[in-house]
Coordinates of C-alpha atoms and ligand atoms in Angstrom, one line a residue:
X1 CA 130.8 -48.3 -13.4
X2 CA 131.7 -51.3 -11.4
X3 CA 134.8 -52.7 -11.6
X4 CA 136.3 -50.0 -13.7
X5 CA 140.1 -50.2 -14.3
X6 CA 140.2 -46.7 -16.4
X7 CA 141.0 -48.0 -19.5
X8 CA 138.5 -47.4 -22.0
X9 CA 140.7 -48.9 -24.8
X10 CA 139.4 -52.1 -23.2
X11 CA 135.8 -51.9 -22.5
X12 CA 133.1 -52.2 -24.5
X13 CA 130.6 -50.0 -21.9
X14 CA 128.8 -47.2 -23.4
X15 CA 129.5 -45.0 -20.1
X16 CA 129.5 -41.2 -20.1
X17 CA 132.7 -39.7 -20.7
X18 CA 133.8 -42.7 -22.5
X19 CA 136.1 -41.3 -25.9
X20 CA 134.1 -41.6 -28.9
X21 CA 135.8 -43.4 -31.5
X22 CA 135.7 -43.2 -35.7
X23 CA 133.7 -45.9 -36.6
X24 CA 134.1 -48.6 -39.2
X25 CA 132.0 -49.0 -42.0
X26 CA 129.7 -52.1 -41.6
X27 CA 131.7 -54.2 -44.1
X28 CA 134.5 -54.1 -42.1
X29 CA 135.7 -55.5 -39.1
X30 CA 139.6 -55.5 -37.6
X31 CA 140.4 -58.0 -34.5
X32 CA 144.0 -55.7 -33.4
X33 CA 144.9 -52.0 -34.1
X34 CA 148.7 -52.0 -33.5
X35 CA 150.4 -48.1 -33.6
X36 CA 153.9 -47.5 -34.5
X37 CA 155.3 -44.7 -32.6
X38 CA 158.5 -42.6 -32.2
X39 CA 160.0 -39.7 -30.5
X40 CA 160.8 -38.0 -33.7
X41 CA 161.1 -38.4 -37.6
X42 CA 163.8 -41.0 -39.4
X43 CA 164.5 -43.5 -36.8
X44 CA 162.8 -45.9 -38.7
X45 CA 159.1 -46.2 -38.0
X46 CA 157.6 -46.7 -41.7
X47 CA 160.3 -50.0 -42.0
X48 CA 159.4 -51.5 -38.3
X49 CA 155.5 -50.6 -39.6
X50 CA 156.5 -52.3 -43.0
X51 CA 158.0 -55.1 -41.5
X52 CA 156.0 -56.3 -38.9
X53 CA 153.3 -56.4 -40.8
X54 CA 155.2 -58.5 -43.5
X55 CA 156.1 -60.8 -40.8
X56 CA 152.7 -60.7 -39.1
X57 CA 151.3 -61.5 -42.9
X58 CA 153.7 -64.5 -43.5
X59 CA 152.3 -66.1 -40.7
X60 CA 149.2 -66.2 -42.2
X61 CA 147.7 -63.0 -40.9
X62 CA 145.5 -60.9 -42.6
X63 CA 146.9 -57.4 -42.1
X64 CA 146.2 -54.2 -43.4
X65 CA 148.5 -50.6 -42.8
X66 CA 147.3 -47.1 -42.4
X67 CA 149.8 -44.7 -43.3
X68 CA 149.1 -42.2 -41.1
X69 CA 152.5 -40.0 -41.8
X70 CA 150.5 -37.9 -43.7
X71 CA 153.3 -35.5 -44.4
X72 CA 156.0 -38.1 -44.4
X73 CA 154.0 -40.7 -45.9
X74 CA 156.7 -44.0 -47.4
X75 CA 154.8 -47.0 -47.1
X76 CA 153.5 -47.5 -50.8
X77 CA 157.2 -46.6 -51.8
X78 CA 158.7 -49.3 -49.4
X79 CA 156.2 -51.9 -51.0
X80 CA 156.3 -50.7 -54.5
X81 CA 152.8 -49.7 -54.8
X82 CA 151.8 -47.2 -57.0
X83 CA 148.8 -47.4 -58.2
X84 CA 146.0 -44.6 -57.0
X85 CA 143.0 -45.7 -54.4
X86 CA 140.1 -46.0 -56.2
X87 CA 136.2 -45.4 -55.0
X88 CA 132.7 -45.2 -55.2
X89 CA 130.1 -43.0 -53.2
X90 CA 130.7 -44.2 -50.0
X91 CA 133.5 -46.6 -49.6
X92 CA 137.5 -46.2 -50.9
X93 CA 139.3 -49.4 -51.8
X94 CA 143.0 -50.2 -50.5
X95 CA 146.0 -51.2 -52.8
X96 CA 147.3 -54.5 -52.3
X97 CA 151.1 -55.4 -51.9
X98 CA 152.6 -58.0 -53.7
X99 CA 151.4 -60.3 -50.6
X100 CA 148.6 -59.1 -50.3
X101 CA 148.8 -56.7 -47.6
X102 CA 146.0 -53.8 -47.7
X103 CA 147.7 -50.4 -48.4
X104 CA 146.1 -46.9 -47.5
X105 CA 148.4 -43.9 -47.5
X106 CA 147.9 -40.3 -48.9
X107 CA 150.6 -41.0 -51.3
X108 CA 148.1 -43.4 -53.0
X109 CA 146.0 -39.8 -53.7
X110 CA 148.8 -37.5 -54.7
X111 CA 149.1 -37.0 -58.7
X112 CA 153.3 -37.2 -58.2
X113 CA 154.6 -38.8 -55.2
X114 CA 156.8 -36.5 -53.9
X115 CA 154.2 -33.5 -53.9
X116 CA 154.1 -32.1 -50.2
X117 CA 150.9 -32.5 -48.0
X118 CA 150.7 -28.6 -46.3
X119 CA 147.8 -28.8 -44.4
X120 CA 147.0 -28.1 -41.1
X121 CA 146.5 -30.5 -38.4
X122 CA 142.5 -30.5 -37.9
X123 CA 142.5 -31.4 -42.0
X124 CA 145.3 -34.1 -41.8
X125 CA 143.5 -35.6 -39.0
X126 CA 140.2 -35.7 -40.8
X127 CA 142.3 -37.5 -43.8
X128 CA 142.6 -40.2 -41.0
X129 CA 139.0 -40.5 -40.1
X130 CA 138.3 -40.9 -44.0
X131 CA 141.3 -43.7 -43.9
X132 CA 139.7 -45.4 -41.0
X133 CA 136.5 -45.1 -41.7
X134 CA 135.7 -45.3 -45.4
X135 CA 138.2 -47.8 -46.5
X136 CA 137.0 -51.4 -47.8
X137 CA 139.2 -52.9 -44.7
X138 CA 136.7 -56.0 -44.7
X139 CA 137.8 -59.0 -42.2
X140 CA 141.6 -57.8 -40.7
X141 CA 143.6 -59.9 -38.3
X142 CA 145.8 -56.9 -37.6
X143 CA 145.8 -53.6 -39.0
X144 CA 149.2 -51.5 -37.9
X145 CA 148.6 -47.9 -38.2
X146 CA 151.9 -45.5 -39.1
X147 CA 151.9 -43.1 -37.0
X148 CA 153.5 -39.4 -37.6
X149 CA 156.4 -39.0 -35.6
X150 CA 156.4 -37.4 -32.5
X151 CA 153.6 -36.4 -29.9
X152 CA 151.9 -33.8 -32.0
X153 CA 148.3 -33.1 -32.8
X154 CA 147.8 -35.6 -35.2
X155 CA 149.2 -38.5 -32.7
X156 CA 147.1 -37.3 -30.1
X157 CA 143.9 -37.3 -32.5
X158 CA 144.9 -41.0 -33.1
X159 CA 145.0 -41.5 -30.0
X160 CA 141.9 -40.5 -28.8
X161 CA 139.5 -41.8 -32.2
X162 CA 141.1 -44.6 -32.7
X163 CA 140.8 -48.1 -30.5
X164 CA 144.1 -48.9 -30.6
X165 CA 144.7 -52.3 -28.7
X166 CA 148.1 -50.3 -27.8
X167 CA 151.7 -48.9 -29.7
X168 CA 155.3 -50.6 -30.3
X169 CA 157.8 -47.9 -29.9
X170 CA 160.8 -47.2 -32.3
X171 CA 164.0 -45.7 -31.1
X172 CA 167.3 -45.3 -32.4
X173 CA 170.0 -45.9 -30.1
X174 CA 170.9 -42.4 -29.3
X175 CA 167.0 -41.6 -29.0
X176 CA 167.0 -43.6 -25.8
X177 CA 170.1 -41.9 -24.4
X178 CA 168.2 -38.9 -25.3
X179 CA 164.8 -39.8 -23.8
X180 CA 163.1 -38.5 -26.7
X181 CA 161.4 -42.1 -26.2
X182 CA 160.3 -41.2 -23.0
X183 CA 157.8 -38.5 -23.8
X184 CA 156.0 -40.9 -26.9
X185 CA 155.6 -43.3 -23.9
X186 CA 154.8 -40.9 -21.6
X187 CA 152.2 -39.6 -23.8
X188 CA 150.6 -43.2 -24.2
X189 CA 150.3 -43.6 -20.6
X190 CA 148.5 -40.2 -20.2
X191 CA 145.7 -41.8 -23.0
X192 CA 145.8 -44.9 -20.8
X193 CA 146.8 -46.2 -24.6
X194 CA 148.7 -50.0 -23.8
X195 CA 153.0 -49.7 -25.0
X196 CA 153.0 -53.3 -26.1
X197 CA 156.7 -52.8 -26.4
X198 CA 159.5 -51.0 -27.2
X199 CA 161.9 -52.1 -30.7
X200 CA 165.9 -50.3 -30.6
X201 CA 166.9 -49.7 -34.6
X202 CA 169.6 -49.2 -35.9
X203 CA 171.3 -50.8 -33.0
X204 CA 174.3 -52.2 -34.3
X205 CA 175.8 -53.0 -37.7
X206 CA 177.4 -56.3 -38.6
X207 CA 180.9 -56.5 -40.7
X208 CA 180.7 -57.8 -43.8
X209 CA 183.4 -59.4 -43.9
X210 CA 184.5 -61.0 -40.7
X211 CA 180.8 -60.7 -39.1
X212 CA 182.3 -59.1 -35.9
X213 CA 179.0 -56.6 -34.2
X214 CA 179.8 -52.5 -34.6
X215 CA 178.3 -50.6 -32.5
X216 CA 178.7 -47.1 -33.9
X217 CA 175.9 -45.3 -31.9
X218 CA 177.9 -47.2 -28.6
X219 CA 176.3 -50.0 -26.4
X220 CA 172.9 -50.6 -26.7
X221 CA 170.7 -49.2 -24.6
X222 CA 167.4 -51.4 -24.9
X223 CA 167.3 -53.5 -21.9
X224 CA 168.1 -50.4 -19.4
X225 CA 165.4 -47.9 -21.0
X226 CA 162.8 -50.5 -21.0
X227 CA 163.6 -51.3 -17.3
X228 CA 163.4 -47.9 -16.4
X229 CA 160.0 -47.6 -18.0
X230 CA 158.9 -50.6 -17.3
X231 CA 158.2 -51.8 -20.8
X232 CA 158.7 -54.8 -23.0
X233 CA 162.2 -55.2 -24.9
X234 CA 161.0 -56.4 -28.5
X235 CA 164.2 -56.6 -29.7
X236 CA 167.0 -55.2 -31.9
X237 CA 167.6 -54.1 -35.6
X238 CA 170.6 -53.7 -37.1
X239 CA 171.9 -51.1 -39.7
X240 CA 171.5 -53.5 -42.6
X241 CA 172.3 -51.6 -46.1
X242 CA 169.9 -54.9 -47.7
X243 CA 166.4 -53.5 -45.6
X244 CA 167.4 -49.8 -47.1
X245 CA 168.2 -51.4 -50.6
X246 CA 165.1 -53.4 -50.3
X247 CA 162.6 -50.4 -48.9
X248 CA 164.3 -48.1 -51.9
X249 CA 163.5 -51.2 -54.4
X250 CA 159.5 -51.1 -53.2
X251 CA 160.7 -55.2 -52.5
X252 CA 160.5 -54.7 -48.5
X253 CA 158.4 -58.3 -48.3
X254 CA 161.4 -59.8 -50.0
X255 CA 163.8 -58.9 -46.5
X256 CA 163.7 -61.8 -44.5
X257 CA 161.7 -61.4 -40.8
X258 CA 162.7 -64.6 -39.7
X259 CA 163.9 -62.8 -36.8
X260 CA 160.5 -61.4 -36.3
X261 CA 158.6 -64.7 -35.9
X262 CA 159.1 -64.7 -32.0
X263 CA 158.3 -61.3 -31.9
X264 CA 155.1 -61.9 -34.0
X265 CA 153.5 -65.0 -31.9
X266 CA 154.5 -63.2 -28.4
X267 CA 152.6 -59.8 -29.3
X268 CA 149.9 -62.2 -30.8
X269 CA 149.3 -64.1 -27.7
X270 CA 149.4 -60.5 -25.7
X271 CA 146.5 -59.3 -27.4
X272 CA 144.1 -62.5 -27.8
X273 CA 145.1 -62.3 -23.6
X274 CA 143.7 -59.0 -23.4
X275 CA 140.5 -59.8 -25.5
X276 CA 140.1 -63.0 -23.2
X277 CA 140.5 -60.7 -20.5
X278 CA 137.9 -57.8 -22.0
X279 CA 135.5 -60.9 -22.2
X280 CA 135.5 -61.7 -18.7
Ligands
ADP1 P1 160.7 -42.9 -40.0 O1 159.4 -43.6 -40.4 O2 161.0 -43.1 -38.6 O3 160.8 -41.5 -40.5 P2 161.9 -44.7 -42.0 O4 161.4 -46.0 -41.7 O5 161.3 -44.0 -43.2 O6 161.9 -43.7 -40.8 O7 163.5 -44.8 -42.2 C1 164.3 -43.8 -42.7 C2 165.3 -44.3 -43.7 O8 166.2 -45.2 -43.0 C3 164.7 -45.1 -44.8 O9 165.3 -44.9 -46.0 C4 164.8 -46.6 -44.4 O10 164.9 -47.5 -45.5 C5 166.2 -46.5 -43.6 N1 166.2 -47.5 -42.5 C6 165.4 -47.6 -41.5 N2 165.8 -48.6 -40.7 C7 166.9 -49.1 -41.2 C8 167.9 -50.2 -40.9 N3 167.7 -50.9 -39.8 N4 168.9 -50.4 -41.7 C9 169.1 -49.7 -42.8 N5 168.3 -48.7 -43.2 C10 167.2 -48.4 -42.4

C-alpha cells in the first residue's frame, strides 16, 4: 500500500498480511489501549497499572483494566474488589471499583483468591481473548491492559491480537542497570508496538522525618536509560510504605496521583496526536 510506514497498530487498511486482531463485541467501543509492561515480575506493574488508571479516571476519564497477569493476577485485591464477574450467553460483565473503574481479572473467576492459575500458555491466552472480547466494556476512554511480566508467550499473544495504541514500561532502578528493560522494549519495537514511555519505581525513598531523598538502589538511572533507548522519561516513584498500605487495604484510589496529572494530560495529548495523525 501507498504510503505505508509499517505500523499496522496505526492503520485502519484491511491489507494482506495485516495482524488480525480479537475483536470487540458491538456494544463496545474503547478510544486507547495502553499496556503496562516490565522486564520481570514484582517491580511494580499492577500498582503503575492501578494508578494510572486512577489518575487517568479522576480526570474524568472513563477507564477500564484488563488484568492480564493471569498467574499473578492483583488488581481486584489493590481495589478491594471481590465480588465474582457475572454473565449471560454471550457477554461477561466487569466489577466496578469504588470509582467506578471497570475491573476484569481471572481473580474475579477463582472460588478463593489465592488459588493458582496452572495452565499453559495457548489456554491463558485464550482467557484474554474471552477478557477482551466478551466483556460489557461499552464506551472506554482508556482501557490499560496488565500485562504478565516479562516477554513470554502470553505478552507476545498481546501483542500481536490486541491494538494496543502502545506500552509504558516499569522498571525498578536496578532493572535498568540490569537492562532487563531493554529486552521488554526491544520486544515492542520488533511488533512495531509504540513505548509511549518509560516509569523508574521504586526510585528513591523519602525520610520521614527530616524529608531528606534515600536512594537505596543508588542514583537513578531514568534519564540515561531512556536516552540510550530513545524513549520518554515518565517519571519517578518512590518507595512509599502508604501506596503498599493502601494496595494491601484494596483503597489504592484513596493514594493521591496528583503527581500523575502531568503525566496523565501529556500521554493524553500523545495519543489524540496519533489518532489525528491515523486520520490524515
Ligand atoms: P508487579 O505487578 O510488577 O509484579 P506489583 O505492582 O504487584 O508488582 O508490586 C509488588 C509489591 O510491591 C506490591 O505489594 C505493591 O504494593 C508493592 N509496591 C509496588 N510499588 C511500590 C512503591 N512504589 N512503594 C511501595 N510499595 C510498592
Amino acid at each position: 500500500m501507498a504510503g505505508c510506514d509499517h505500523n499496522c497498530n496505526t492503520c485502519g487498511s484491511k491489507c494482506e498480511g495485516a495482524p488480525k486482531y480479537f475483536k470487540l463485541n458491538e456494544a463496545s467501543h474503547i478510544k486507547h489501549i495502553v499496556g503496562v509492561v516490565s522486564g520481570k515480575g514484582g517491580v511494580g506493574k499492577s500498582a503503575t497499572t492501578a494508578l494510572l488508571a486512577t489518575a487517568f479516571n479522576k480526570q474524568g476519564y472513563k477507564v477500564g483494566i484488563l488484568d492480564a497477569d493471569i498467574t499473578g493476577p492483583s488488581i481486584p485485591k489493590s481495589f478491594g474488589v471481590k465480588d465474582g464477574l457475572k454473565g449471560s450467553k454471550s457477554i461477561m460483565y466487569p466489577q466496578f471499583s469504588k470509582n467506578g473503574i471497570k475491573l476484569v481479572s481471572i481473580n474475579l473467576l477463582l472460588q478463593h483468591e489465592d488459588d493458582p492459575v496452572l495452565w499453559r500458555g495457548p489456554v491463558v491466552g485464550s482467557a484474554i481473548k474471552q477478557f477482551y472480547e466478551d466483556v460489557l466494556w461499552e464506551d472506554l476512554d482508556y482501557l490499560f491492559i496488565d500485562m504478565p511480566p516479562g516477554t513470554g508467550d502470553v505478552a507476545l499473544t498481546i501483542f500481536q491480537s490486541v491494538p494496543l495504541d502502545g506500552v509504558v514500561i516499569v522498571s525498578t532502578p536496578q532493572d535498568l542497570v540490569a537492562m532487563i528493560v531493554g529486552k521488554a522494549l526491544k520486544m515492542a519495537n520488533m511488533m512495531n508496538i509504540s513505548v509511549l514511555g518509560l516509569v523508574e519505581n521504586m526510585s528513591y525513598i523519602k525520610c520521614p522525618n527530616c524529608d531528606t531523598i534515600l536512594e537505596p538502589f543508588g542514583p537513578s538511572k531514568l534519564d540515561e536509560v531512556a536516552k540510550l533507548y530513545n524513549i520518554t522519561p515518565l517519571g519517578k516513584m518512590p518507595i512509599d510504605p502508604k501506596l503498599a498500605t493502601l494496595v494491601d487495604q484494596g483503597e489504592i484510589e484513596q493514594y493521591d496521583t496528583s503527581f500523575l496529572n502531568e503525566l496523565v494530560t501529556s500521554l493524553n495529548n500523545t495519543l489524540e496526536h496519533k489518532i489525528k495523525l491515523k486520520r490524515l
